[in-house]
XYZ file of C-alpha atoms in Angstrom:
646
model
C -10.341 -19.943 0.062
C -12.588 -17.055 1.154
C -11.328 -13.506 0.788
C -11.709 -12.758 4.486
C -9.644 -15.805 5.415
C -6.902 -14.841 2.974
C -6.852 -11.271 4.201
C -6.645 -12.344 7.827
C -3.951 -14.909 7.124
C -1.529 -12.671 5.243
C -2.346 -9.143 6.356
C -1.737 -9.908 9.992
C 0.484 -12.974 9.811
C -1.927 -14.583 12.274
C -5.438 -15.968 12.302
C -8.188 -13.754 13.696
C -10.581 -15.363 16.128
C -14.300 -15.622 15.704
C -16.567 -15.249 18.716
C -20.155 -16.269 19.262
C -22.696 -15.070 21.774
C -22.298 -12.090 24.073
C -18.558 -11.690 23.425
C -19.153 -11.309 19.683
C -21.738 -8.628 20.429
C -19.338 -6.886 22.848
C -16.531 -6.790 20.247
C -18.901 -5.419 17.606
C -20.029 -2.687 20.013
C -16.408 -1.926 20.954
C -15.437 -1.625 17.263
C -18.377 0.711 16.545
C -17.556 2.868 19.586
C -13.933 3.061 18.446
C -14.940 4.254 14.964
C -17.378 6.835 16.351
C -14.727 8.045 18.799
C -12.173 8.438 15.981
C -14.650 10.344 13.812
C -15.597 12.638 16.687
C -12.074 13.239 18.006
C -10.551 13.794 14.579
C -13.430 15.783 13.177
C -13.792 18.164 16.146
C -10.206 18.319 17.395
C -11.559 17.743 20.911
C -8.363 15.978 22.058
C -4.750 17.056 21.801
C -2.437 14.857 19.701
C -0.926 12.873 22.595
C -4.286 12.023 24.192
C -5.771 11.007 20.848
C -2.801 8.696 20.242
C -3.096 7.184 23.723
C -6.806 6.423 23.334
C -6.125 5.056 19.858
C -3.520 2.648 21.275
C -5.899 1.556 24.040
C -8.580 0.608 21.511
C -5.950 -1.021 19.280
C -4.551 -3.200 22.060
C -7.983 -4.271 23.301
C -9.083 -5.324 19.804
C -5.766 -7.012 19.052
C -5.787 -9.130 22.216
C -9.430 -10.076 21.677
C -9.155 -11.012 18.003
C -5.631 -12.434 17.616
C -4.477 -15.532 19.509
C -1.161 -15.795 21.352
C -0.276 -18.841 19.261
C -0.932 -19.408 15.591
C -3.344 -22.234 15.050
C -6.472 -22.900 13.053
C -9.099 -20.218 13.187
C -10.786 -20.417 16.581
C -14.473 -20.078 17.310
C -14.844 -19.104 20.955
C -17.423 -17.986 23.473
C -15.025 -16.063 25.695
C -11.455 -14.741 25.468
C -8.712 -16.659 27.248
C -7.280 -15.715 30.633
C -3.984 -14.538 29.094
C -5.878 -12.216 26.750
C -7.836 -10.712 29.639
C -4.604 -10.182 31.617
C -3.014 -8.446 28.629
C -6.059 -6.210 28.195
C -6.009 -5.248 31.886
C -2.269 -4.472 31.767
C -2.818 -2.392 28.628
C -5.656 -0.416 30.222
C -3.665 0.132 33.416
C -0.417 1.221 31.735
C -1.911 3.494 29.087
C -4.607 4.710 31.487
C -1.789 5.669 33.841
C -0.171 7.543 30.963
C -3.368 9.519 30.300
C -3.813 10.400 33.982
C -0.201 11.389 34.662
C 1.212 12.829 31.436
C 0.335 16.432 32.311
C 1.562 16.041 35.917
C 4.927 14.779 34.669
C 5.171 17.674 32.213
C 4.467 20.147 35.064
C 7.325 18.709 37.137
C 9.744 19.193 34.266
C 9.641 15.665 32.884
C 11.115 14.113 36.047
C 10.005 10.468 36.252
C 9.355 8.417 39.386
C 9.950 4.691 39.797
C 6.310 3.836 39.118
C 6.440 5.864 35.886
C 9.219 3.630 34.583
C 7.340 0.490 35.677
C 4.104 1.431 33.927
C 6.058 2.578 30.894
C 7.835 -0.779 30.709
C 4.516 -2.635 30.973
C 3.031 -0.489 28.197
C 5.939 -1.189 25.844
C 5.728 -4.909 26.654
C 2.011 -4.929 25.761
C 2.705 -3.170 22.460
C 5.275 -5.815 21.594
C 2.972 -8.700 22.535
C 0.061 -7.325 20.504
C 2.361 -6.594 17.552
C 3.793 -10.126 17.762
C 0.299 -11.524 17.400
C -0.838 -9.188 14.641
C 2.176 -8.273 12.482
C 4.661 -11.023 13.390
C 8.060 -10.367 11.850
C 7.822 -6.597 12.236
C 7.720 -7.064 16.015
C 10.960 -9.078 15.792
C 12.598 -6.285 13.785
C 11.442 -3.718 16.360
C 12.847 -5.924 19.157
C 16.256 -5.942 17.430
C 16.143 -2.145 17.273
C 15.137 -1.971 20.945
C 18.062 -4.182 21.972
C 20.375 -1.973 19.903
C 19.680 0.808 22.426
C 21.189 -1.298 25.211
C 23.949 -3.111 23.298
C 25.396 -0.311 21.178
C 28.647 -0.350 23.190
C 29.291 -3.884 21.908
C 29.109 -2.856 18.242
C 32.345 -1.575 16.669
C 32.638 1.145 14.053
C 30.291 3.884 12.984
C 27.144 2.070 14.194
C 28.411 1.685 17.751
C 27.338 3.971 20.607
C 27.771 4.202 24.368
C 24.558 2.343 25.211
C 21.572 3.633 27.190
C 20.121 2.678 30.541
C 16.734 1.011 31.002
C 15.289 4.209 32.455
C 16.575 6.350 29.584
C 15.053 4.005 26.984
C 11.684 3.848 28.778
C 11.667 7.633 29.108
C 12.311 8.088 25.370
C 10.104 5.273 24.048
C 7.053 5.663 26.313
C 7.046 9.112 27.888
C 8.636 10.932 24.959
C 7.080 12.039 21.680
C 9.361 10.040 19.347
C 8.675 6.480 20.495
C 5.365 4.652 20.878
C 3.491 7.984 20.829
C 5.451 9.333 17.869
C 4.511 10.191 14.317
C 3.803 6.580 13.306
C 0.907 6.086 15.724
C -0.166 9.669 15.008
C -0.565 8.683 11.368
C -2.573 5.603 12.355
C -4.834 7.587 14.687
C -5.716 10.132 12.016
C -5.149 9.557 8.300
C -4.954 5.768 8.254
C -7.967 5.054 10.443
C -10.232 7.539 8.678
C -9.355 6.355 5.187
C -9.717 2.684 6.112
C -13.116 3.613 7.539
C -13.895 5.526 4.342
C -12.999 2.406 2.341
C -15.349 0.307 4.501
C -18.223 2.730 3.888
C -17.512 2.719 0.153
C -17.476 -1.074 0.024
C -20.703 -1.533 1.976
C -22.423 1.172 -0.074
C -21.678 -0.918 -3.192
C -18.868 1.220 -4.636
C -16.550 -1.762 -5.261
C -19.252 -3.461 -7.368
C -19.753 -0.204 -9.259
C -16.001 -0.061 -9.993
C -16.010 -3.653 -11.271
C -19.036 -3.042 -13.484
C -17.624 0.236 -14.809
C -14.268 -1.401 -15.580
C -16.094 -4.186 -17.430
C -17.908 -1.692 -19.629
C -14.675 0.195 -20.395
C -12.247 -2.656 -21.068
C -14.245 -5.879 -21.082
C -14.586 -6.268 -24.857
C -10.927 -5.648 -25.757
C -8.450 -8.565 -26.047
C -7.729 -9.858 -22.555
C -10.589 -7.743 -21.216
C -10.846 -9.453 -17.805
C -7.188 -8.690 -17.040
C -7.679 -5.028 -17.931
C -10.761 -4.993 -15.717
C -8.588 -6.338 -12.885
C -6.025 -3.586 -13.432
C -8.621 -0.791 -13.462
C -10.708 -2.088 -10.563
C -7.750 -2.987 -8.344
C -6.016 0.341 -8.896
C -9.128 2.272 -7.846
C -9.847 0.133 -4.791
C -6.172 -0.182 -3.833
C -5.649 3.555 -3.506
C -8.600 3.753 -1.088
C -7.943 0.874 1.290
C -4.158 1.335 1.385
C -3.445 -2.372 1.604
C -2.387 -4.429 -1.386
C -3.100 -7.614 0.541
C -6.642 -6.644 1.530
C -7.301 -5.446 -2.007
C -6.157 -8.723 -3.572
C -8.282 -10.649 -1.087
C -11.410 -8.726 -2.082
C -11.214 -7.779 -5.769
C -9.039 -10.792 -6.588
C -11.809 -13.241 -5.758
C -13.731 -11.769 -8.711
C -10.990 -10.858 -11.186
C -8.624 -13.850 -10.922
C -11.227 -16.539 -11.768
C -12.477 -14.274 -14.575
C -8.944 -14.018 -16.040
C -8.385 -17.776 -15.785
C -11.687 -18.427 -17.523
C -10.656 -16.046 -20.313
C -7.532 -18.139 -20.982
C -4.737 -16.585 -18.922
C -2.495 -18.952 -16.981
C -3.233 -19.083 -13.256
C 0.136 -17.654 -12.238
C -0.181 -14.762 -14.722
C -3.723 -13.950 -13.551
C -2.618 -13.947 -9.911
C 0.429 -11.804 -10.721
C -1.679 -9.210 -12.567
C -3.991 -8.848 -9.580
C -1.071 -8.575 -7.120
C 0.753 -5.948 -9.195
C -2.411 -3.923 -9.846
C -3.369 -3.928 -6.158
C 0.149 -2.920 -5.105
C 0.227 0.159 -7.336
C -2.900 1.538 -5.692
C -0.817 2.482 -2.654
C 0.972 5.217 -4.589
C -1.845 6.107 -7.011
C -3.644 9.447 -6.530
C -5.992 10.792 -5.377
C -5.771 8.891 -2.064
C -2.490 6.927 -2.340
C -3.539 4.568 0.458
C -3.098 7.449 2.972
C 0.716 7.383 2.505
C 0.520 10.587 0.476
C -0.957 12.466 3.435
C 1.929 11.336 5.616
C 4.399 12.428 2.936
C 2.811 15.866 2.822
C 3.208 16.129 6.618
C 6.868 15.094 6.436
C 7.641 17.544 3.630
C 5.559 20.371 5.037
C 3.654 20.881 1.777
C 0.010 20.763 0.711
C -1.316 17.292 -0.057
C -2.263 18.444 -3.541
C 1.469 18.956 -4.273
C 2.146 15.290 -3.422
C -0.968 14.048 -5.207
C -0.177 15.892 -8.442
C 3.464 14.760 -8.323
C 2.350 11.119 -8.060
C 0.170 11.264 -11.188
C 2.870 10.478 -13.770
C 4.622 7.600 -11.884
C 1.246 5.952 -11.169
C 0.026 6.515 -14.746
C 3.195 5.003 -16.271
C 3.055 2.056 -13.856
C -0.516 1.189 -14.832
C -0.019 1.969 -18.516
C 2.794 -0.607 -18.544
C 0.576 -3.167 -16.829
C -2.361 -2.531 -19.189
C -0.149 -3.108 -22.239
C 1.554 -6.129 -20.654
C -1.820 -7.861 -20.306
C -2.847 -6.632 -23.784
C 0.273 -8.019 -25.486
C -0.043 -11.259 -23.516
C -3.655 -11.590 -24.708
C -2.585 -11.006 -28.316
C 0.254 -13.509 -27.948
C -2.138 -16.151 -26.621
C -4.903 -15.267 -29.098
C -7.357 -14.354 -26.341
C -10.564 -12.460 -26.998
C -12.540 -10.074 -24.859
C -15.838 -10.756 -23.114
C -18.799 -10.991 -25.463
C -21.043 -7.934 -25.648
C -24.109 -9.744 -24.325
C -22.245 -10.649 -21.119
C -21.215 -7.076 -20.387
C -23.256 -4.449 -18.567
C -24.142 -1.342 -20.552
C -22.266 1.760 -19.464
C -25.348 3.995 -19.369
C -27.174 1.414 -17.257
C -24.208 1.156 -14.847
C -23.912 4.926 -14.498
C -27.655 5.332 -14.058
C -27.970 2.605 -11.434
C -24.652 3.034 -9.570
C -23.025 6.268 -10.726
C -24.165 8.130 -7.611
C -21.844 5.925 -5.543
C -18.868 7.873 -6.920
C -20.108 11.085 -5.247
C -18.078 10.524 -2.030
C -14.864 10.213 -4.058
C -15.738 13.376 -5.995
C -16.456 15.178 -2.708
C -13.088 14.032 -1.328
C -11.135 15.248 -4.345
C -13.026 18.540 -4.480
C -12.362 19.285 -0.805
C -8.669 18.438 -1.160
C -8.267 20.686 -4.203
C -10.143 23.460 -2.389
C -7.445 23.382 0.264
C -9.281 21.663 3.117
C -7.264 19.316 5.324
C -7.294 15.587 4.439
C -8.914 14.793 7.808
C -11.743 17.261 7.231
C -12.174 15.896 3.701
C -12.235 12.284 4.948
C -14.908 12.929 7.592
C -17.194 14.715 5.125
C -16.581 12.048 2.463
C -17.730 9.370 4.921
C -20.899 11.376 5.550
C -21.272 11.792 1.775
C -21.188 7.975 1.434
C -24.290 7.656 3.565
C -26.092 10.563 1.911
C -25.247 9.406 -1.638
C -26.389 5.842 -0.913
C -29.914 7.150 -0.246
C -30.292 8.375 -3.823
C -31.443 4.892 -4.901
C -33.341 2.399 -2.709
C -31.149 -0.599 -3.654
C -27.959 1.074 -2.356
C -29.481 2.799 0.655
C -27.395 2.486 3.837
C -29.671 1.955 6.826
C -28.612 1.655 10.470
C -27.468 -1.968 10.033
C -25.206 -1.132 7.087
C -23.785 1.945 8.810
C -22.975 -0.082 11.938
C -21.456 -2.818 9.754
C -19.229 -0.241 8.045
C -18.158 1.222 11.404
C -17.303 -2.265 12.661
C -15.488 -3.306 9.485
C -13.457 -0.093 9.439
C -12.287 -0.538 13.025
C -11.313 -4.170 12.508
C -9.560 -3.289 9.258
C -7.421 -0.717 11.063
C -5.904 -3.195 13.531
C -3.176 -4.536 11.237
C -1.880 -1.143 10.104
C -2.388 0.339 13.569
C -0.305 -2.276 15.372
C 2.382 -1.956 12.702
C 2.511 1.799 13.324
C 2.581 1.321 17.108
C 5.614 -0.971 17.048
C 7.300 1.098 14.315
C 7.416 3.832 16.967
C 10.108 1.755 18.687
C 12.154 1.668 15.466
C 11.828 5.421 14.901
C 12.544 6.088 18.579
C 15.739 4.044 18.336
C 16.842 5.951 15.238
C 16.378 9.288 17.013
C 17.848 8.202 20.384
C 20.988 6.507 19.058
C 21.627 8.713 16.042
C 21.368 5.629 13.835
C 19.930 7.661 10.966
C 22.963 9.943 10.899
C 25.330 6.967 11.202
C 23.572 5.173 8.383
C 23.629 8.251 6.147
C 27.309 8.858 6.827
C 28.124 5.201 6.137
C 26.197 5.181 2.830
C 27.849 8.378 1.607
C 31.298 7.127 2.572
C 30.791 3.694 0.997
C 29.332 5.066 -2.255
C 31.832 7.922 -2.510
C 28.787 10.234 -2.532
C 27.445 8.676 -5.756
C 23.698 9.221 -5.812
C 23.213 6.322 -8.263
C 24.871 3.754 -5.999
C 23.211 5.268 -2.935
C 19.808 5.090 -4.653
C 20.398 1.427 -5.471
C 21.244 0.649 -1.820
C 18.264 2.672 -0.606
C 16.034 0.734 -3.041
C 17.162 -2.576 -1.544
C 16.706 -1.303 2.005
C 13.247 0.112 1.237
C 12.115 -3.213 -0.217
C 13.493 -5.185 2.746
C 12.022 -2.866 5.389
C 8.684 -2.854 3.555
C 8.345 -6.640 3.389
C 5.282 -7.856 5.225
C 4.357 -4.329 6.355
C 1.248 -2.358 5.265
C 2.143 0.334 2.711
C 1.750 3.442 4.870
C 3.592 1.820 7.795
C 6.418 0.733 5.478
C 6.703 4.286 4.173
C 6.986 5.676 7.718
C 9.965 3.375 8.369
C 11.885 3.969 5.149
C 11.210 7.710 5.030
C 12.802 8.006 8.477
C 15.923 6.002 7.672
C 16.445 6.108 3.891
C 14.982 9.295 2.383
C 17.375 11.672 4.235
C 20.343 9.920 2.588
C 19.100 10.727 -0.922
C 18.250 14.295 0.060
C 21.729 14.771 1.526
C 23.239 13.614 -1.779
C 21.272 16.167 -3.792
C 17.912 14.581 -4.632
C 14.859 16.796 -4.351
C 12.946 15.994 -1.126
C 9.693 15.133 -2.939
C 11.520 12.864 -5.400
C 13.412 11.144 -2.573
C 10.242 10.442 -0.598
C 8.362 9.230 -3.686
C 11.345 6.968 -4.443
C 11.254 5.196 -1.074
C 7.431 5.021 -1.038
C 7.247 3.184 -4.367
C 9.909 0.638 -3.397
C 8.374 0.065 0.040
C 5.058 -0.680 -1.706
C 6.694 -2.957 -4.313
C 7.916 -5.207 -1.495
C 4.384 -6.666 -1.663
C 5.361 -8.447 -4.895
C 9.067 -8.985 -4.179
C 10.190 -12.458 -3.038
C 10.708 -13.934 -0.535
C 7.976 -12.101 1.454
C 5.674 -11.124 -1.413
C 2.447 -11.170 0.585
C 0.197 -9.714 -2.132
C 1.474 -12.380 -4.543
C 0.901 -15.083 -1.926
C -2.731 -14.047 -1.399
C -3.298 -13.956 -5.156
C -1.672 -17.387 -5.521
C -4.061 -18.752 -2.897
C -7.062 -17.486 -4.858
C -5.652 -18.776 -8.169
C -4.685 -22.105 -6.564
C -1.167 -22.035 -7.985
C 2.468 -21.946 -6.842
C 3.306 -18.898 -4.692
C 6.919 -18.566 -5.837
C 5.976 -18.690 -9.536
C 3.380 -15.974 -8.945
C 5.951 -13.830 -7.100
C 8.491 -14.105 -9.911
C 5.860 -13.369 -12.566
C 4.624 -10.391 -10.554
C 8.174 -9.009 -10.325
C 8.427 -9.240 -14.108
C 5.103 -7.454 -14.621
C 6.095 -4.743 -12.134
C 9.551 -4.284 -13.647
C 8.709 -0.807 -14.944
C 7.805 0.160 -11.384
C 11.256 -0.963 -10.231
C 12.935 1.159 -12.933
C 10.854 4.375 -12.975
C 11.965 5.844 -9.600
C 15.594 5.945 -10.760
C 14.581 8.278 -13.567
C 12.674 10.805 -11.483
C 15.327 10.827 -8.766
C 17.644 12.315 -11.417
C 15.025 14.056 -13.587
C 12.167 15.419 -11.418
C 10.295 16.502 -14.575
C 8.499 13.144 -14.340
C 6.964 14.434 -11.097
C 4.539 17.187 -12.065
C 5.323 20.465 -10.323
C 2.182 22.524 -9.719
C 4.098 25.723 -10.429
C 5.508 24.535 -13.791
C 3.193 21.728 -14.988
C 3.896 22.296 -18.699
C 7.490 21.135 -18.264
C 6.231 17.605 -17.568
C 4.084 17.207 -20.710
C 6.750 16.141 -23.226
C 8.642 13.880 -20.743
C 5.313 12.199 -19.891
C 4.419 11.614 -23.563
C 7.841 10.158 -24.437
C 7.885 8.064 -21.260
C 4.414 6.729 -22.138
C 5.690 5.551 -25.530
C 8.697 4.122 -23.733
C 6.731 2.005 -21.251
C 4.566 0.619 -24.087
C 7.736 -0.450 -25.920
C 9.040 -1.845 -22.635
C 5.845 -3.876 -22.116
C 6.100 -5.157 -25.684
C 9.650 -6.340 -25.070
C 8.677 -8.033 -21.806
C 5.857 -10.042 -23.385
C 7.480 -10.739 -26.766
C 4.712 -9.268 -28.913
C 4.198 -6.020 -30.793
C 2.359 -6.714 -34.050
C 3.335 -10.357 -34.098
C 5.714 -12.576 -32.130
C 8.990 -10.796 -31.323
C 12.358 -12.541 -31.538
C 14.796 -12.305 -28.579
C 16.718 -9.586 -30.429
C 13.545 -7.577 -31.073
C 12.540 -7.923 -27.435
C 15.928 -6.657 -26.288
C 15.779 -3.709 -28.692
C 12.260 -2.793 -27.531
C 13.291 -2.883 -23.862
C 16.352 -0.722 -24.575
C 14.222 1.714 -26.609
C 11.696 1.864 -23.773
C 14.370 2.714 -21.212
C 15.849 5.362 -23.510
C 12.468 7.040 -23.918
C 11.642 7.049 -20.210
C 14.770 9.138 -19.606
C 13.860 12.814 -20.304
C 16.601 13.434 -22.871
C 16.040 14.608 -26.470
C 18.972 12.601 -27.829
C 17.895 9.367 -26.116
C 14.273 9.970 -27.155
C 15.311 10.225 -30.810
C 17.401 7.051 -30.545
C 14.495 5.289 -28.837
C 12.015 6.388 -31.519
C 14.417 5.201 -34.217
C 14.737 1.753 -32.614
C 10.963 1.454 -32.208
C 10.380 2.394 -35.878
C 12.899 -0.252 -36.959
C 11.138 -2.842 -34.794
C 7.698 -1.870 -36.172
C 8.891 -2.167 -39.784
C 10.539 -5.472 -38.927
C 7.331 -6.694 -37.279
C 5.157 -5.659 -40.243
C 7.465 -7.523 -42.613
C 7.340 -10.643 -40.427
C 3.569 -10.413 -40.090
C 3.135 -10.066 -43.844
C 5.406 -13.055 -44.476
C 3.543 -15.131 -41.872
C 0.208 -14.324 -43.513
C 1.578 -15.241 -46.942
C 2.920 -18.523 -45.555
C -0.427 -19.257 -43.915
C -2.247 -18.490 -47.186
C 0.113 -20.773 -49.148
C -0.403 -23.546 -46.599
C -4.170 -23.152 -46.895
C -3.989 -23.393 -50.718
C -1.918 -26.587 -50.456
C -4.416 -28.162 -48.080
C -7.369 -27.328 -50.348
C -5.595 -28.954 -53.307
């Protein structure tokens, strides 16, 4: 199955249409105009926040109704859109156009709404739901449940009940207010998300993704299980840029999964490695799939604070995965890729190294204190400029237009998720659901942060299922993070906690979409891939519980030295953990050895001197045990060889 088909199928839960003729040209032009508009509006600040969000929704709805059918069926090739799609586009233009024309007038009359204001507001909300139903499926159903909760709260007993709200009150809050459709979720989509998806499109078309693959091959290709390590390195770098585990699997996975299978890995293991590696990119600095920028906005801190704090969790996550694939390769007796089949690092850097300039520009601007939006716009320009350094990577007009079109189309899935999430966030603020939920959690857990964290983990995974990473974070940070903060967790640790679990929903059954895409590429069972991926990502499921209690694992820019020793011991711990998971250290590990290694790993992740010493002691015992077993095995093999020769 082609990568684009897989991406369309799972990222949007629907099948995008394909047009031919004049309509195809019109959609391409519309997508390019949208991208140019976003670059101009965001880069110059020409529009206020509400107007930018309104125009963003208008473009989103037009593209969604044109590209996604009302009913799921086989991919359609059409000359013209259907009548229903045209009606939906007209209603979208009328309702949101009305909003743009009348928003200031309504503000001048003190927010008093007329009958027609409620009618157009209702139509606008209906169009958002219809577009979201087509594009993001189940998330629209969840938002509908939240919307109904506004009207039916009087029927719900207990702490979650409320007096109920009228139709007019709900329309006022959800459409004409700043906490519904036009709230922070769509604000994120209209700024950070769109620009960084566009940046990812420019990087891909400039050849950056091929450069990453080639560079990863030169670094890790020759080691045991080299192709799997290449997948981990390449997918982590691309995943942090495009912000979508599903899209990342669908692109890099088409290269890495067949390469891993050819090397000797089982299909389900190869698919799981790709899914887990792509998922981690969403919380890996420096870009963190744009979720980090949203977190910085929520917390009111510089993005560099969030980016630096995410270094250790992301490093430990990928270190675990690297050693998991290494120990699996050793267990299976796999070799690396032969030297003659690998590109030379100097050749790769000479031919393609200039393609990393945009990423360097981005990081430099962020560390210099410029805003992420300013940095993103200049990094996109740097993509074009850097591509002209060598003729074979040069981006001409056709490539630039292709990148603008690809970026706009790639933003539809996340954008529609953010639009309909506005209804969820609006419900939380209107009904006080967040306060009710927090009170209920604290009462049920007797204010135990451990139990509360466990419940928040489950909720973050459930709310994140089937939702793009940044959109999932917006949901869970609104509902779940305040609970942990109220119970004493540091705000940054609480937000990082919910972000990681929302992202890990991509590999958590039953809606493990990243695993499903990878399974499609590997041509193997989806459920087996999901379960294997959960095993490989197990360290990711455990790590947040440690930094919620011990924030030393999140580097503080003011006291960075305090994180050095905890990071070193945790690194040893995750290697021991990976060894226990795969049943190999120096040779095959018995069930008891595996259990001891996992326990030692957990002890060493916890920043505690006593537990670190116990963990080191257990690991030393296991190493000595393994050396003794390995020596005995070699002696037995030698004796067997002597017998055969006689």
